[in-house]
GROMACS .gro file of N, CA and C in nm:
model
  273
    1UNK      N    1   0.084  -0.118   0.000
    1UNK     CA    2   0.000   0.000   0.000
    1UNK      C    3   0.089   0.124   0.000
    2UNK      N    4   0.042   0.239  -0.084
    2UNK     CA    5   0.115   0.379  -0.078
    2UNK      C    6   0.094   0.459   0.000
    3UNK      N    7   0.135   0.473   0.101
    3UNK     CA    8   0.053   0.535   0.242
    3UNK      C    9   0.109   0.633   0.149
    4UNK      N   10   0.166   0.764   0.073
    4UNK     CA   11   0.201   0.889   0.075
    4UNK      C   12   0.050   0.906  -0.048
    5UNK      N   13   0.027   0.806  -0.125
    5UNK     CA   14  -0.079   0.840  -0.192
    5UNK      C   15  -0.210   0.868  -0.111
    6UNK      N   16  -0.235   0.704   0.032
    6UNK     CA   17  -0.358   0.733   0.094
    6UNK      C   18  -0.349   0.865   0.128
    7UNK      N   19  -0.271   0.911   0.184
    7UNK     CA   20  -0.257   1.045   0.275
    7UNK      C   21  -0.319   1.178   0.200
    8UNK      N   22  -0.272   1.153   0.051
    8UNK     CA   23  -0.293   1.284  -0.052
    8UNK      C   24  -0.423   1.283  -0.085
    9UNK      N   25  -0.513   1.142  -0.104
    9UNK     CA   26  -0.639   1.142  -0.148
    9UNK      C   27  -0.701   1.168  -0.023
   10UNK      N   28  -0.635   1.140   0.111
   10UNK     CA   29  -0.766   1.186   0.194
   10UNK      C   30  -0.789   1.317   0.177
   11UNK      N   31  -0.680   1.385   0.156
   11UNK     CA   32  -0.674   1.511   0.206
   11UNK      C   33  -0.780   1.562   0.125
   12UNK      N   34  -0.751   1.495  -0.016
   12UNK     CA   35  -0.815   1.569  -0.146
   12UNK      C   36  -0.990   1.536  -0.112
   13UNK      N   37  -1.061   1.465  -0.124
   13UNK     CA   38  -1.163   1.372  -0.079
   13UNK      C   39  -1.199   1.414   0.049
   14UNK      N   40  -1.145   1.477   0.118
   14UNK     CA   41  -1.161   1.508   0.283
   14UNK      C   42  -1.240   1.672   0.197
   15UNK      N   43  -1.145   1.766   0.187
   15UNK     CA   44  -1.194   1.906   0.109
   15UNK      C   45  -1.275   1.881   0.046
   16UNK      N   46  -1.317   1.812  -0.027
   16UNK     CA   47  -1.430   1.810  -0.142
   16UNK      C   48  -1.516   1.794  -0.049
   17UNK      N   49  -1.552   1.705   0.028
   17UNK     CA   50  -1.674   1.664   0.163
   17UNK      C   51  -1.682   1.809   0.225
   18UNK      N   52  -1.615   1.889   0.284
   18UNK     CA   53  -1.591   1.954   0.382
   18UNK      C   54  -1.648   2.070   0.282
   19UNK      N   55  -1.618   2.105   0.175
   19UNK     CA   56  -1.657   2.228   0.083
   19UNK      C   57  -1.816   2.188   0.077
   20UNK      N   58  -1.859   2.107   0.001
   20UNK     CA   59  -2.002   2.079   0.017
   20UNK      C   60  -2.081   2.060   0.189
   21UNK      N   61  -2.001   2.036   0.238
   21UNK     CA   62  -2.085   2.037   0.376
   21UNK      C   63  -2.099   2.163   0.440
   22UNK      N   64  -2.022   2.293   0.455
   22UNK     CA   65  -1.983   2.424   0.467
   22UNK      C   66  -2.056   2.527   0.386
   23UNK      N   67  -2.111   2.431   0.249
   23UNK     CA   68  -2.205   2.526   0.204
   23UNK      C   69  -2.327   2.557   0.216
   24UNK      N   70  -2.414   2.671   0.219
   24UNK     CA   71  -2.529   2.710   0.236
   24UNK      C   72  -2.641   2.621   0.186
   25UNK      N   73  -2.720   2.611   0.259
   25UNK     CA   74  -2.829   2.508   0.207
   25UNK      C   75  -2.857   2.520   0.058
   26UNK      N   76  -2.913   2.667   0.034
   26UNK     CA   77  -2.975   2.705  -0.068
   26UNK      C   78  -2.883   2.638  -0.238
   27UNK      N   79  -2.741   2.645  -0.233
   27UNK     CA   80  -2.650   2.615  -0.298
   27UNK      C   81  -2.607   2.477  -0.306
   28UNK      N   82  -2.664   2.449  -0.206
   28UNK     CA   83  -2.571   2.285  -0.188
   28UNK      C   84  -2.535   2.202  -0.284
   29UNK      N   85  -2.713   2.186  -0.419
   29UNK     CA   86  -2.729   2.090  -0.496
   29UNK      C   87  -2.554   2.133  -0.617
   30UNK      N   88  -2.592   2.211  -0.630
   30UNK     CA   89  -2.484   2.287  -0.749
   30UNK      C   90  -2.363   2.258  -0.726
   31UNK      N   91  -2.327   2.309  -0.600
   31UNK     CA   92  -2.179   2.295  -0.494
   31UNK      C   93  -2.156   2.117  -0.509
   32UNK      N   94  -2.234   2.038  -0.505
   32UNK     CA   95  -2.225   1.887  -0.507
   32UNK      C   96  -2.248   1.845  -0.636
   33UNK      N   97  -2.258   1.872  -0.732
   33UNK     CA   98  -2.218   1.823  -0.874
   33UNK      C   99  -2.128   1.874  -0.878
   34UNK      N  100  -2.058   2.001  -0.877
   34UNK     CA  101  -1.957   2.010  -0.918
   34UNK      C  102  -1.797   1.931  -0.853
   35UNK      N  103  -1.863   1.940  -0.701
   35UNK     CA  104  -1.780   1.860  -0.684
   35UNK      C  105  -1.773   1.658  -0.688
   36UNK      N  106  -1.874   1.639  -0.758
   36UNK     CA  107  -1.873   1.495  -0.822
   36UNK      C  108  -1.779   1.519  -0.906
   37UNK      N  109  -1.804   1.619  -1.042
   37UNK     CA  110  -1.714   1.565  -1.113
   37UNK      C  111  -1.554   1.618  -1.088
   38UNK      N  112  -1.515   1.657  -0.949
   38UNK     CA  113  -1.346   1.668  -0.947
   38UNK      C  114  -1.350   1.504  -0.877
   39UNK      N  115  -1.398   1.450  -0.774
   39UNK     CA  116  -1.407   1.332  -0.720
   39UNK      C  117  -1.407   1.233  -0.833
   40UNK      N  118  -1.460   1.247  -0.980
   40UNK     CA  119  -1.509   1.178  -1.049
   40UNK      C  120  -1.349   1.145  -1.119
   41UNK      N  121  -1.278   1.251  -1.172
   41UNK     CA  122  -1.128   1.309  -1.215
   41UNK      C  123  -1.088   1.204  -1.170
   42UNK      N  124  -1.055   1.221  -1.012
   42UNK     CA  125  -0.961   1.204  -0.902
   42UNK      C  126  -0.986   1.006  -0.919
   43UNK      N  127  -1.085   0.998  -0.884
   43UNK     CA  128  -1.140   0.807  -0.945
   43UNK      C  129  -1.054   0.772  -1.059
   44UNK      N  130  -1.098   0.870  -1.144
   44UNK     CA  131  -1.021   0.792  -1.325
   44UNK      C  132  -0.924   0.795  -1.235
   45UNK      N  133  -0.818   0.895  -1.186
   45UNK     CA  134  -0.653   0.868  -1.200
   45UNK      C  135  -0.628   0.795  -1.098
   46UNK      N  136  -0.703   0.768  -1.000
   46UNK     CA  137  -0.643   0.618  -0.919
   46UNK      C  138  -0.691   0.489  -0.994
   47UNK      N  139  -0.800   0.475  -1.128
   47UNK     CA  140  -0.819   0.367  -1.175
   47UNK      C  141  -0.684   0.339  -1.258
   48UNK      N  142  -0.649   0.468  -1.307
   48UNK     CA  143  -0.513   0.462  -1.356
   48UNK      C  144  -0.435   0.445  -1.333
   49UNK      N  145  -0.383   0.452  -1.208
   49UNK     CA  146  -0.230   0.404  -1.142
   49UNK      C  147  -0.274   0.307  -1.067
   50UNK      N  148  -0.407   0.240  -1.061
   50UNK     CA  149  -0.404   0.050  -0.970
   50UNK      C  150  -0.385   0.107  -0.852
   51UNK      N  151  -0.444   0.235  -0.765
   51UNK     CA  152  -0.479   0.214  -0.646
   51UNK      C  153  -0.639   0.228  -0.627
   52UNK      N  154  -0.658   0.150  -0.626
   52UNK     CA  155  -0.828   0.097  -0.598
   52UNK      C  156  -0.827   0.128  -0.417
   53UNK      N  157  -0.707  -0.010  -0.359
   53UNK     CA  158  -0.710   0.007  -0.248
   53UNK      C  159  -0.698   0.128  -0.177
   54UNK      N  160  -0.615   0.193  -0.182
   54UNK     CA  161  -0.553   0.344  -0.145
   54UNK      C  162  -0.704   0.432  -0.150
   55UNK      N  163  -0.759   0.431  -0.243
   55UNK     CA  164  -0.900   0.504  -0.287
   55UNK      C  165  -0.966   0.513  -0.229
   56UNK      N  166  -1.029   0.365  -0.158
   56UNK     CA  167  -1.147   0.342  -0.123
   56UNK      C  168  -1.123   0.358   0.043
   57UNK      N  169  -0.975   0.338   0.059
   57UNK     CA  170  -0.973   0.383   0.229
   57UNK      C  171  -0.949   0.500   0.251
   58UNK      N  172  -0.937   0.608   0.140
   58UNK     CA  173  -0.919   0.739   0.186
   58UNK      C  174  -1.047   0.798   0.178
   59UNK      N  175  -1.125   0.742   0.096
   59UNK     CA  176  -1.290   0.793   0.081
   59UNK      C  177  -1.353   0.737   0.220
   60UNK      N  178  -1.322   0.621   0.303
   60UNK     CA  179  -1.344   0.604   0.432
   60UNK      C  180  -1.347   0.675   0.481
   61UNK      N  181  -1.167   0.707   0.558
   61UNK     CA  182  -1.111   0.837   0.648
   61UNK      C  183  -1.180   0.927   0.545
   62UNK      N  184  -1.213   1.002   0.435
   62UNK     CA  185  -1.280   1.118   0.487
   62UNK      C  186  -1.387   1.131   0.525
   63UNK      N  187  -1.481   1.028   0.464
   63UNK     CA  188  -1.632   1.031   0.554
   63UNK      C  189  -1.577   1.050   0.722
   64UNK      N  190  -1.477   0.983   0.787
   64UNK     CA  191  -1.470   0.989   0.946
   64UNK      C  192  -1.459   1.138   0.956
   65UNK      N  193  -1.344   1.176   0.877
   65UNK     CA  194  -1.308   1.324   0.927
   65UNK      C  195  -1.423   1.412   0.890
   66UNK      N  196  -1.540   1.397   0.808
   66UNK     CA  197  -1.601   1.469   0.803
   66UNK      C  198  -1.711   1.489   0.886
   67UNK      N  199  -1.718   1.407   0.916
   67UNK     CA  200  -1.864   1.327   1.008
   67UNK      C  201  -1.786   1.439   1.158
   68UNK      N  202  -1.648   1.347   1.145
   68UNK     CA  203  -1.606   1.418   1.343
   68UNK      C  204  -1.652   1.572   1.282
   69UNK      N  205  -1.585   1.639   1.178
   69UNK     CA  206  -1.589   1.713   1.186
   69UNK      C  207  -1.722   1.868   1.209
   70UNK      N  208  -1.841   1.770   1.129
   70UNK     CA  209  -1.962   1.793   1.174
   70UNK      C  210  -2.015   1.800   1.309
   71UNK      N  211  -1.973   1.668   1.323
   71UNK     CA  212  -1.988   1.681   1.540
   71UNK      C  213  -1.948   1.726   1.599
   72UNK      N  214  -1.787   1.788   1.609
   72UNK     CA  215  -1.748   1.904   1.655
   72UNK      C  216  -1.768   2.094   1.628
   73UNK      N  217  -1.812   2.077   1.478
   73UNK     CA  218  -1.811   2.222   1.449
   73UNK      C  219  -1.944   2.248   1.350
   74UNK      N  220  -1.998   2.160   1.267
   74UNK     CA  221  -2.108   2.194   1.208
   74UNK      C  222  -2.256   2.223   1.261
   75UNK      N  223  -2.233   2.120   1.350
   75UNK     CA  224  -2.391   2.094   1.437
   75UNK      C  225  -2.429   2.257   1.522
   76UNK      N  226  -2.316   2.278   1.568
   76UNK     CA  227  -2.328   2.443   1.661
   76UNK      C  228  -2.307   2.528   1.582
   77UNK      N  229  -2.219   2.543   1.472
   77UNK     CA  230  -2.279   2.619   1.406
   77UNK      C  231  -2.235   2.644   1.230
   78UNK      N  232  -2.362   2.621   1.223
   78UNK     CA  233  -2.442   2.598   1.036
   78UNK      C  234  -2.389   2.693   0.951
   79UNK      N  235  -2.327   2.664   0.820
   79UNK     CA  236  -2.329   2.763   0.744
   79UNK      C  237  -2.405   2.914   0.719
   80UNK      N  238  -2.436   3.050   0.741
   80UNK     CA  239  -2.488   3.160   0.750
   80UNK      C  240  -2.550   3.143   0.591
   81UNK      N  241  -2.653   3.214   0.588
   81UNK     CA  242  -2.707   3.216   0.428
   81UNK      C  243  -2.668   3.335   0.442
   82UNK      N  244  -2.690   3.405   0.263
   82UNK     CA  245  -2.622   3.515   0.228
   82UNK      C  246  -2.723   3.610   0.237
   83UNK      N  247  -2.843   3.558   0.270
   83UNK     CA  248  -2.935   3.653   0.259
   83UNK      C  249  -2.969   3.763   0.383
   84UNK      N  250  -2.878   3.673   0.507
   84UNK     CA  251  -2.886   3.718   0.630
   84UNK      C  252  -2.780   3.866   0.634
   85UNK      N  253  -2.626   3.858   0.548
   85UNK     CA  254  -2.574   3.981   0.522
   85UNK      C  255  -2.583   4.083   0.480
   86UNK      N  256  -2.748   4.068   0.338
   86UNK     CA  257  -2.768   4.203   0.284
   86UNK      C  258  -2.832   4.310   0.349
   87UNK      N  259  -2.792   4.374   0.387
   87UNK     CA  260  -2.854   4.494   0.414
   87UNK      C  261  -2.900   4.647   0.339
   88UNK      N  262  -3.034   4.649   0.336
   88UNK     CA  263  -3.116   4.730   0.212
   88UNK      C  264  -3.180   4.823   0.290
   89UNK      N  265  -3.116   4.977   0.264
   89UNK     CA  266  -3.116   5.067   0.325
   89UNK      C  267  -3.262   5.135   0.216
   90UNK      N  268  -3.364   5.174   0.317
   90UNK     CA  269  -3.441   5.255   0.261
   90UNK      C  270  -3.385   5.404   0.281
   91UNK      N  271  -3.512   5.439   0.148
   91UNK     CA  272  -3.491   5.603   0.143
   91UNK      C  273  -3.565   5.709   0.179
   0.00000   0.00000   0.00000
């Protein structure tokens, strides 16, 4: 096994989770296709270099890290919508 590869795909696979989870409800669907197809990329080129194994345990560890990471910081507190920043000054 290439532990310097597992390490790089978690990281990569970890951000992609963590970007879609961080985003605003309203956005989410959009924010998550797009990031299918870099995840999708990232698949071809480990089908390409024969780490299947390496792949599928870094897509593990990031579901963990994302999950902890939800339980420590998402649950208290939620992405802000953008609608809550505008402020529309009457005249």
């Amino acid at each position: 096994m290439n532990w310097g590869a597992w390490l790089g795909l978690t990281a990569i696979f970890a951000a992609l989770m963590l970007i879609v989870q961080r985003t605003e409800a309203r956005r989410r669907r959009i924010v998550f296709v797009v990031m299918l197809v870099g995840a999708e990329l990232v698949r071809r080129y480990l089908v390409y270099r024969d780490w299947n194994t390496e792949g599928l345990l870094a897509v593990l560890m990031a579901l963990v890290i994302a999950a902890a990471f939800w339980l420590a910081w998402g649950r208290k507190h939620p992405p802000r919508s953008s609608e809550e920043e505008i402020d529309v000054a009457e005249r």
